[in-house]
Tab-separated table of C-alpha atoms in Angstrom:
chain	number	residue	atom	x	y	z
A	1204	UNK	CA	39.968	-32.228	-110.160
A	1205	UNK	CA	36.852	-30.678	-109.180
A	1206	UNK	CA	38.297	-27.895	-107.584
A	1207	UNK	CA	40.839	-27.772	-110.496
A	1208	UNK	CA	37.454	-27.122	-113.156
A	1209	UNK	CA	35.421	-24.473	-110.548
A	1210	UNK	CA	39.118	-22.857	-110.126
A	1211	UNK	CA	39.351	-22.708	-114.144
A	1212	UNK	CA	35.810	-21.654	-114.886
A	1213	UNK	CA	35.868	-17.827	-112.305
A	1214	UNK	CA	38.252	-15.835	-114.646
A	1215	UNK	CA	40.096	-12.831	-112.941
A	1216	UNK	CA	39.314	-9.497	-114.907
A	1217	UNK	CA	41.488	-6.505	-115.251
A	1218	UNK	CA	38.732	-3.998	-116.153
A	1219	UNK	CA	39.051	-0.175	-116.197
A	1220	UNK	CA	42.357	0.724	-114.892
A	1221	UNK	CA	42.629	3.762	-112.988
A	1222	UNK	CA	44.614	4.932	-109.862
A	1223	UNK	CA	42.679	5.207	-105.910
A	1224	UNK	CA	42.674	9.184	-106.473
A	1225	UNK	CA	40.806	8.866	-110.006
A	1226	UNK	CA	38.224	6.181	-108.780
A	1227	UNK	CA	35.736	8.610	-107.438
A	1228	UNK	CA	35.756	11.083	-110.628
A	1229	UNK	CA	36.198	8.148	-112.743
A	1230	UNK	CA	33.136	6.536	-111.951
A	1231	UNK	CA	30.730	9.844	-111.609
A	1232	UNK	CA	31.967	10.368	-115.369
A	1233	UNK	CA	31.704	7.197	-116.781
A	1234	UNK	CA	28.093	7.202	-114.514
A	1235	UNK	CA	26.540	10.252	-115.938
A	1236	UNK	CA	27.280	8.903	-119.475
A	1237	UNK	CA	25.865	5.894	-118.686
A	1238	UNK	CA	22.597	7.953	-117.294
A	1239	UNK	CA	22.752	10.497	-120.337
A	1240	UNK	CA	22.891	7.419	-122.714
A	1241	UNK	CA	20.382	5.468	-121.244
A	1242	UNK	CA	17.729	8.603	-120.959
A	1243	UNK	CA	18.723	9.836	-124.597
A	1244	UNK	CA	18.296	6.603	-126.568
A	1245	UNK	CA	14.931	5.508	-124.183
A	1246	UNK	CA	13.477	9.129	-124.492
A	1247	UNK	CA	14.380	9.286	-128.660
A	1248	UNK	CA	12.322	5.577	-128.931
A	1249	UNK	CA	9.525	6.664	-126.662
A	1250	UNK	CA	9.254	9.811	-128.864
A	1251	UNK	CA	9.217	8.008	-131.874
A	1252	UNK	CA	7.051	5.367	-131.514
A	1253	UNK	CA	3.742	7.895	-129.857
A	1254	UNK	CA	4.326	10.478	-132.296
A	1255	UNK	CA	2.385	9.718	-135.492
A	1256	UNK	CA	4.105	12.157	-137.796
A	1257	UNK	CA	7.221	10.188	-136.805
A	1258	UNK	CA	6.572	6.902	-137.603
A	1259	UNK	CA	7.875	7.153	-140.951
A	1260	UNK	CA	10.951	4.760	-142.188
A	1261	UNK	CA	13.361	7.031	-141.518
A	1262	UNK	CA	12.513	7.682	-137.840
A	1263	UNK	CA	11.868	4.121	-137.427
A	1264	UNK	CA	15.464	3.452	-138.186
A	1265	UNK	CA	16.458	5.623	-135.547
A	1266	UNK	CA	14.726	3.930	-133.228
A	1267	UNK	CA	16.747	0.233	-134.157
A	1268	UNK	CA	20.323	2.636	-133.629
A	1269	UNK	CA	18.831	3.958	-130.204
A	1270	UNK	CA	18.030	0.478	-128.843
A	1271	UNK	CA	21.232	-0.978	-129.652
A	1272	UNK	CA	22.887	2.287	-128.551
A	1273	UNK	CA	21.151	1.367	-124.947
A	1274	UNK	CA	22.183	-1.864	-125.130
A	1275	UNK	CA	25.644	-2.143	-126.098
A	1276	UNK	CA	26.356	0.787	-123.103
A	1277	UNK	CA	24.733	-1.631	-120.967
A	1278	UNK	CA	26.569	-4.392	-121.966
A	1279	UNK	CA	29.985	-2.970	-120.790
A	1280	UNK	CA	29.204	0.281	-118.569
A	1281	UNK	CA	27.666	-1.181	-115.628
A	1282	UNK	CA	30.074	-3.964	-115.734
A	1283	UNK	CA	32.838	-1.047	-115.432
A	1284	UNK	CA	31.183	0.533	-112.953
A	1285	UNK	CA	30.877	-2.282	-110.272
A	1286	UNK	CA	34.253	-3.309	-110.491
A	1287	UNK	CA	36.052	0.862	-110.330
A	1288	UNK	CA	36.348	-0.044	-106.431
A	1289	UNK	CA	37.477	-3.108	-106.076
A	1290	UNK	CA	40.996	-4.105	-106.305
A	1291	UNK	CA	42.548	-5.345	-109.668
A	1292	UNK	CA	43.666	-8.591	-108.138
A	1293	UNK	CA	39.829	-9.306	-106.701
A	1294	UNK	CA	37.771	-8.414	-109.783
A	1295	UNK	CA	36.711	-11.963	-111.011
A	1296	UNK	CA	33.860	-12.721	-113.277
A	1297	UNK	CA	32.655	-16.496	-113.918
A	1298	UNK	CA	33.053	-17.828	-117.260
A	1299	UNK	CA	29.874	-18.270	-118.759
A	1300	UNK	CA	29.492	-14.513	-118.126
A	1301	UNK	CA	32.195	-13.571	-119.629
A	1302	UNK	CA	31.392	-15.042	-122.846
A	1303	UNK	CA	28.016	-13.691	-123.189
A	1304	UNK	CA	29.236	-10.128	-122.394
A	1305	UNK	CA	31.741	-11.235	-125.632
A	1306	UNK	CA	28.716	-12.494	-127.742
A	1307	UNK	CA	26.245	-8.907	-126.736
A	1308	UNK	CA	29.096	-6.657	-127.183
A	1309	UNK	CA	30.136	-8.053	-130.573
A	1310	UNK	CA	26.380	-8.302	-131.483
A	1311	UNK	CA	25.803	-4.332	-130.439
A	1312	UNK	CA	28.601	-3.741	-132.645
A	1313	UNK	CA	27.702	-5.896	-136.234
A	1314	UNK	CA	23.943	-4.465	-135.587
A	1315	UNK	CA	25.462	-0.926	-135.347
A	1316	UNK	CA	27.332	-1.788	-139.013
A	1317	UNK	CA	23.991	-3.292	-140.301
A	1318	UNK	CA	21.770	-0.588	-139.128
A	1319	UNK	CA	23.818	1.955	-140.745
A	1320	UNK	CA	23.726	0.082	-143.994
A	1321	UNK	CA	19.934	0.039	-144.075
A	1322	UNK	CA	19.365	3.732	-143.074
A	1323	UNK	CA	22.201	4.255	-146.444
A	1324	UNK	CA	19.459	2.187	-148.366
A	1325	UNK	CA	16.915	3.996	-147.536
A	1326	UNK	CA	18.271	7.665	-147.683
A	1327	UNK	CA	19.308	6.386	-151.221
A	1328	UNK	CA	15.732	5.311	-152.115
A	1329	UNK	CA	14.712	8.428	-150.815
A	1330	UNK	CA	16.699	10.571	-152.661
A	1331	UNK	CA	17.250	9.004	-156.091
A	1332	UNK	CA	13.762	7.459	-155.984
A	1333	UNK	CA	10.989	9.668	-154.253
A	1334	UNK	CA	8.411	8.531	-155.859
A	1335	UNK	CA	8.651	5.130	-155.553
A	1336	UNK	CA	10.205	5.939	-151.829
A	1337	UNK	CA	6.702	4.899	-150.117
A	1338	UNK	CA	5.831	1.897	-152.192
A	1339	UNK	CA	9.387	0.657	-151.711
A	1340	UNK	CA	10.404	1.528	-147.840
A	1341	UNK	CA	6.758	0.324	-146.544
A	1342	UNK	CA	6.323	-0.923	-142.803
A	1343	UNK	CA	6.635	-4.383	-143.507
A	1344	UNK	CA	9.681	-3.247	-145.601
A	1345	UNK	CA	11.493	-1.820	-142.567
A	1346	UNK	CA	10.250	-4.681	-139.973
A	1347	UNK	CA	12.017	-6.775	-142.570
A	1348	UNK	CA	15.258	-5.282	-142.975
A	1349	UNK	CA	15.659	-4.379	-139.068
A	1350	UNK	CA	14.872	-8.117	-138.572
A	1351	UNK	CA	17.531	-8.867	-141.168
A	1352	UNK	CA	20.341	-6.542	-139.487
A	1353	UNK	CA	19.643	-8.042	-135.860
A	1354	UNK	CA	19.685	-11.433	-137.253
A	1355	UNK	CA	22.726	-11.571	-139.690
A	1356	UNK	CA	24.900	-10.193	-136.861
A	1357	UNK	CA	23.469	-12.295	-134.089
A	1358	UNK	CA	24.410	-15.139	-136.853
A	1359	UNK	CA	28.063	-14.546	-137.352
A	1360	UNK	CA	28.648	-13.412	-133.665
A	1361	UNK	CA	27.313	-17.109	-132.603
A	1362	UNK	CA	30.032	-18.567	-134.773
A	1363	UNK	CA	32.878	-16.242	-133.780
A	1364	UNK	CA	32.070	-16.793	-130.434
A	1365	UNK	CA	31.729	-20.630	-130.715
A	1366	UNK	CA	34.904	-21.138	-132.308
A	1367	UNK	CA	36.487	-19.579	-128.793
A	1368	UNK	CA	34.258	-21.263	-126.687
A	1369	UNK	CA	35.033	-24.604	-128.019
A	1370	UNK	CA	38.733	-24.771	-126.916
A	1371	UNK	CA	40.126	-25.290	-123.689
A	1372	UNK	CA	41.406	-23.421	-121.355
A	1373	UNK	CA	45.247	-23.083	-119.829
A	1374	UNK	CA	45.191	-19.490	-118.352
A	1375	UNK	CA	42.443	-17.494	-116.030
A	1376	UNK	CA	43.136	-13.807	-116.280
A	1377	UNK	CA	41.811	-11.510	-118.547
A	1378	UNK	CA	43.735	-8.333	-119.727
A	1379	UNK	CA	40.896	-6.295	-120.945
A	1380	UNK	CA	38.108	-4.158	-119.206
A	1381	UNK	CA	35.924	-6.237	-120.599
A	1382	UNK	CA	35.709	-9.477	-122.001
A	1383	UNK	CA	35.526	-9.967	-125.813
A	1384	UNK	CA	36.018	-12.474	-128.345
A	1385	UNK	CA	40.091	-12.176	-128.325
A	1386	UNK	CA	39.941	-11.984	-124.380
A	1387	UNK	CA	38.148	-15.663	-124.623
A	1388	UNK	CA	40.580	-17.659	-127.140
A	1389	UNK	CA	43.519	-15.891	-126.065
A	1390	UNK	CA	42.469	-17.953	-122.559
A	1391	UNK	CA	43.754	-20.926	-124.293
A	1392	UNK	CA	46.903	-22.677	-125.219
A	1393	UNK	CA	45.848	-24.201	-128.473
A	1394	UNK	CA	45.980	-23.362	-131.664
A	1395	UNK	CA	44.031	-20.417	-132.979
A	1396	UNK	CA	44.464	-20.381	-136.521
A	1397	UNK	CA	40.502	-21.095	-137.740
A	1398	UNK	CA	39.567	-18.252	-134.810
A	1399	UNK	CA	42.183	-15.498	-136.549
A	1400	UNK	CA	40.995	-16.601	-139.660
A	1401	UNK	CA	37.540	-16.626	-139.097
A	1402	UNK	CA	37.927	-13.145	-137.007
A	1403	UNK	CA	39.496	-11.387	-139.737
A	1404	UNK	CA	36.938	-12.473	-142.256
A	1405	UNK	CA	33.719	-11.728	-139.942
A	1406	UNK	CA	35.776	-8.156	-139.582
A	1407	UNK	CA	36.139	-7.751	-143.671
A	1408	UNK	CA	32.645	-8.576	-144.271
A	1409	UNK	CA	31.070	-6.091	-141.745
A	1410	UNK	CA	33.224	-3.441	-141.670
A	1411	UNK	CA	34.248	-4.007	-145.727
A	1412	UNK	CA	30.123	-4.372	-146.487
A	1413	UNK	CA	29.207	-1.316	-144.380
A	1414	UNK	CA	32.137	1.086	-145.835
A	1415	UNK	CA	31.520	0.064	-149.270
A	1416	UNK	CA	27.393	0.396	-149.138
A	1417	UNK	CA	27.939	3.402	-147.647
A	1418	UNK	CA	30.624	4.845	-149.676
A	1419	UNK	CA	28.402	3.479	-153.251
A	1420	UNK	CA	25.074	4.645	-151.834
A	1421	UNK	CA	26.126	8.500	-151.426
A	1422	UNK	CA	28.420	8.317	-154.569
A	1423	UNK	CA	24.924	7.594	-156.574
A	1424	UNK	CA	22.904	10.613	-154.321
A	1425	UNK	CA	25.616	12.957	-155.160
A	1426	UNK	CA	25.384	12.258	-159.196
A	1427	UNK	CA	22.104	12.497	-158.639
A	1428	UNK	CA	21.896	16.298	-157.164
A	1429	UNK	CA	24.621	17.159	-159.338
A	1430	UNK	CA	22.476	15.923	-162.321
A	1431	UNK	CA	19.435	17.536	-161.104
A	1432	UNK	CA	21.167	20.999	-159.835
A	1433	UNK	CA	17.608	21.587	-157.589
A	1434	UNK	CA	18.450	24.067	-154.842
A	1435	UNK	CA	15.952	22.598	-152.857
A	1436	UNK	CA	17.014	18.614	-153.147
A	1437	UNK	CA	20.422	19.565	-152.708
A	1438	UNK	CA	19.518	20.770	-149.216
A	1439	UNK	CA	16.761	18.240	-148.988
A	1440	UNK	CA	19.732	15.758	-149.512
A	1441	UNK	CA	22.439	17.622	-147.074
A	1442	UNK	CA	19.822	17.593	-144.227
A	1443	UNK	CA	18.637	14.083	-144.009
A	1444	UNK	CA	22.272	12.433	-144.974
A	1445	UNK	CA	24.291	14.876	-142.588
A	1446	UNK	CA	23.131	12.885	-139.339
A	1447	UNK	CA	23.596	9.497	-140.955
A	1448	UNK	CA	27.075	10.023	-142.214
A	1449	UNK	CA	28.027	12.022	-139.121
A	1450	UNK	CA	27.076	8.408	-137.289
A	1451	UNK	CA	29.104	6.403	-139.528
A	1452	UNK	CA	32.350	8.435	-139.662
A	1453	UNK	CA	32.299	8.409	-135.762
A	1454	UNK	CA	31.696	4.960	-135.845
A	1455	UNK	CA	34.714	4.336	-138.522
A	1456	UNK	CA	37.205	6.830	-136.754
A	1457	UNK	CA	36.621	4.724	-133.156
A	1458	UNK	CA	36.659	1.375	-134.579
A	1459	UNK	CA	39.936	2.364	-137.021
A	1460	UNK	CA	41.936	3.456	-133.717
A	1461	UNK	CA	40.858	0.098	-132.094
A	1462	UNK	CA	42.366	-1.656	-135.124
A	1463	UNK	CA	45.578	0.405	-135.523
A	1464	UNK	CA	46.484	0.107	-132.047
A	1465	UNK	CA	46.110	-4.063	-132.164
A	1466	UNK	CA	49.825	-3.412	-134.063
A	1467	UNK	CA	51.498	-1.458	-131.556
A	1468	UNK	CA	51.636	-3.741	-128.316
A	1469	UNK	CA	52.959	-1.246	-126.595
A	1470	UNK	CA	50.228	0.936	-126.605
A	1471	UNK	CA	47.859	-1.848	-125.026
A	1472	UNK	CA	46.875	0.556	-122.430
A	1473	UNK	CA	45.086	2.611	-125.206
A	1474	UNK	CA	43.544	0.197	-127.650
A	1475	UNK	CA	41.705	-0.540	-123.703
A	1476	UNK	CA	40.727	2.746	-123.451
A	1477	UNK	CA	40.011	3.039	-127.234
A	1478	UNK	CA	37.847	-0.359	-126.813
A	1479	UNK	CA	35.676	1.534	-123.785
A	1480	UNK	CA	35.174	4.533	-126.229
A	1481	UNK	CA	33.553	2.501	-128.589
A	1482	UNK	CA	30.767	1.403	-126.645
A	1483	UNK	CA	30.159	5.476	-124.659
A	1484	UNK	CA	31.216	8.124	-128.263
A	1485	UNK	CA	28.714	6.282	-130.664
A	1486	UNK	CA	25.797	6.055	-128.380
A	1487	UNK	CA	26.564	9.393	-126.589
A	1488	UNK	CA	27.192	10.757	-129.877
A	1489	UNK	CA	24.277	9.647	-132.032
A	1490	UNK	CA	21.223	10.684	-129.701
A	1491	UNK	CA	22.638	13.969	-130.247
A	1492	UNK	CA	23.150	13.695	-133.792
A	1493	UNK	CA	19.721	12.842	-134.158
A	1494	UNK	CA	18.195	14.433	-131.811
A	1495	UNK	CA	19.424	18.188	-133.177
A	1496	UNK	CA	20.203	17.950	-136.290
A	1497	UNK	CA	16.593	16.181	-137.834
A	1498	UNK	CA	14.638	19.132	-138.267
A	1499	UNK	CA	11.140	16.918	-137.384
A	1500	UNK	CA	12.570	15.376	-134.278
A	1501	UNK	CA	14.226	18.405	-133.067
A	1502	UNK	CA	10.951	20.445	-133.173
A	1503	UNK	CA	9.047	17.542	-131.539
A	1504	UNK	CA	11.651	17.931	-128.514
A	1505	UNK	CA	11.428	21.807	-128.599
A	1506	UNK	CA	7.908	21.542	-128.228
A	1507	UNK	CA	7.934	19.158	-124.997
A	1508	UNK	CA	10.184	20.917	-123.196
A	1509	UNK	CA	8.044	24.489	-124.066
């Protein structure tokens, strides 16, 4: 019976699939992302947080998406890495581990919805209320609200999560590079009913919260420049909200062709590779975003490297 539990409890992992001949390029690819994200997000925070004339709301949001960026990649990447050479049938991963790689990655990705929300809220504020902009989005203001994005998610994950953890388990194997929420209930052989309905709603209300503050924050900023017909906010407004919404429709587009593909089984094999995307394009993708196309941070990193 022992045995029987310790058997039951070291889960066999499918991971990244990829033939002998790719291994090699396969992980030098997925390595130097890894590096470039890790680098990117670390170098953008350290930036941030010595220069003075960046420590401004805006910036400081940055910093909460570069952090989470850095630690959703190394949630799954190095995870991916270790296992490239090792045989399918001899990548194994105990339990315990595999649910709190399911509870970080799901947290990175309900703090990446929540951040985005916030930095909405505050380009809004900024926009349609600049003189009220510093009394409103103060320090204590932004400590605040980051607190309140890590914590709501962390919140809902630890209940999707424990709804999975709580049944038992019939099966051992894993058919996903990584191990998520669905990878942990699908492990047993009872009913699932209060995790798919509890999954779908945790989905709604993150992805449904983030689309529609997003979509109802720039609807307002764009009757406001139209109102206003000022040259100068109109760029004012196309320079700081280009970045942000750049971030959330490459967030949207990768998380949209994770959901589609859930309703083609036979395209498993990509909704896997789709569900590794999601944690290298936004983090890859965002340090850039940020890092060229803010005028204040851009000229900070032009002047280092001079």
């Amino acid at each position: 019976m022992d045995n029987e539990s310790v058997d039951m409890d070291v889960l066999q992992l499918e991971g990244l699939k990829v033939s002998p001949q790719s291994s090699v390029p396969a992980f030098v690819l997925l390595l130097l992302i890894y590096i470039f994200i890790m680098v990117s997000n670390i170098s953008l925070v350290v930036l941030i947080s010595t220069e003075r004339s960046l420590q401004q709301p805006m910036y400081l949001l940055f910093c909460n998406m570069s952090i989470n960026d850095a630690f959703g990649a190394t949630t799954i990447i190095p995870r991916l890495l270790s296992d490239v050479f090792t045989p399918m049938t001899q990548r194994y991963i105990h339990y315990n581990d595999c649910v709190l790689q399911a509870f970080l990655g799901h947290v990175h990705a309900g703090v990446t919805h929540t951040v985005l929300m916030i930095m909405a809220f505050d380009r809004y504020v900024a926009l349609c209320s600049p003189l009220r902009y510093a009394a409103i989005m103060t320090g204590r203001m932004v400590a605040a609200l980051s607190a309140a994005a890590w914590a709501s998610a962390f919140a809902l994950v630890l209940v999707l999560v424990g709804l999975s953890v709580r049944l038992s388990r019939c099966r051992r194997v894993v058919l996903n590079p990584f191990c998520d929420n669905a990878s942990l209930f699908k492990l047993s052989c009872e009913s699932v009913l209060i995790n798919n309905i509890y999954g779908l709603g945790y989905t709604v209300a993150i992805q449904g919260s983030s689309l529609g503050s997003v979509v109802l924050t720039y609807l307002k900023i764009a009757v406001v420049c139209l109102r206003s017909r000022s040259k100068s906010l109109n760029g004012k407004a196309l320079q700081t909200c280009a970045s942000h919404l750049a971030a959330y429709v490459i967030l949207l587009l990768v998380g949209s062709i994770i959901v589609t593909l859930h309703r083609f089984p036979q395209l498993s094999d990509d909704r896997k590779l789709a569900s590794i995307l999601f944690h290298v394009v936004p983090p890859t993708a965002n340090t850039i975003i940020y890092g060229l196309q803010v005028k204040a941070v851009r000229q900070k990193i032009m002047i280092i490297f001079k």
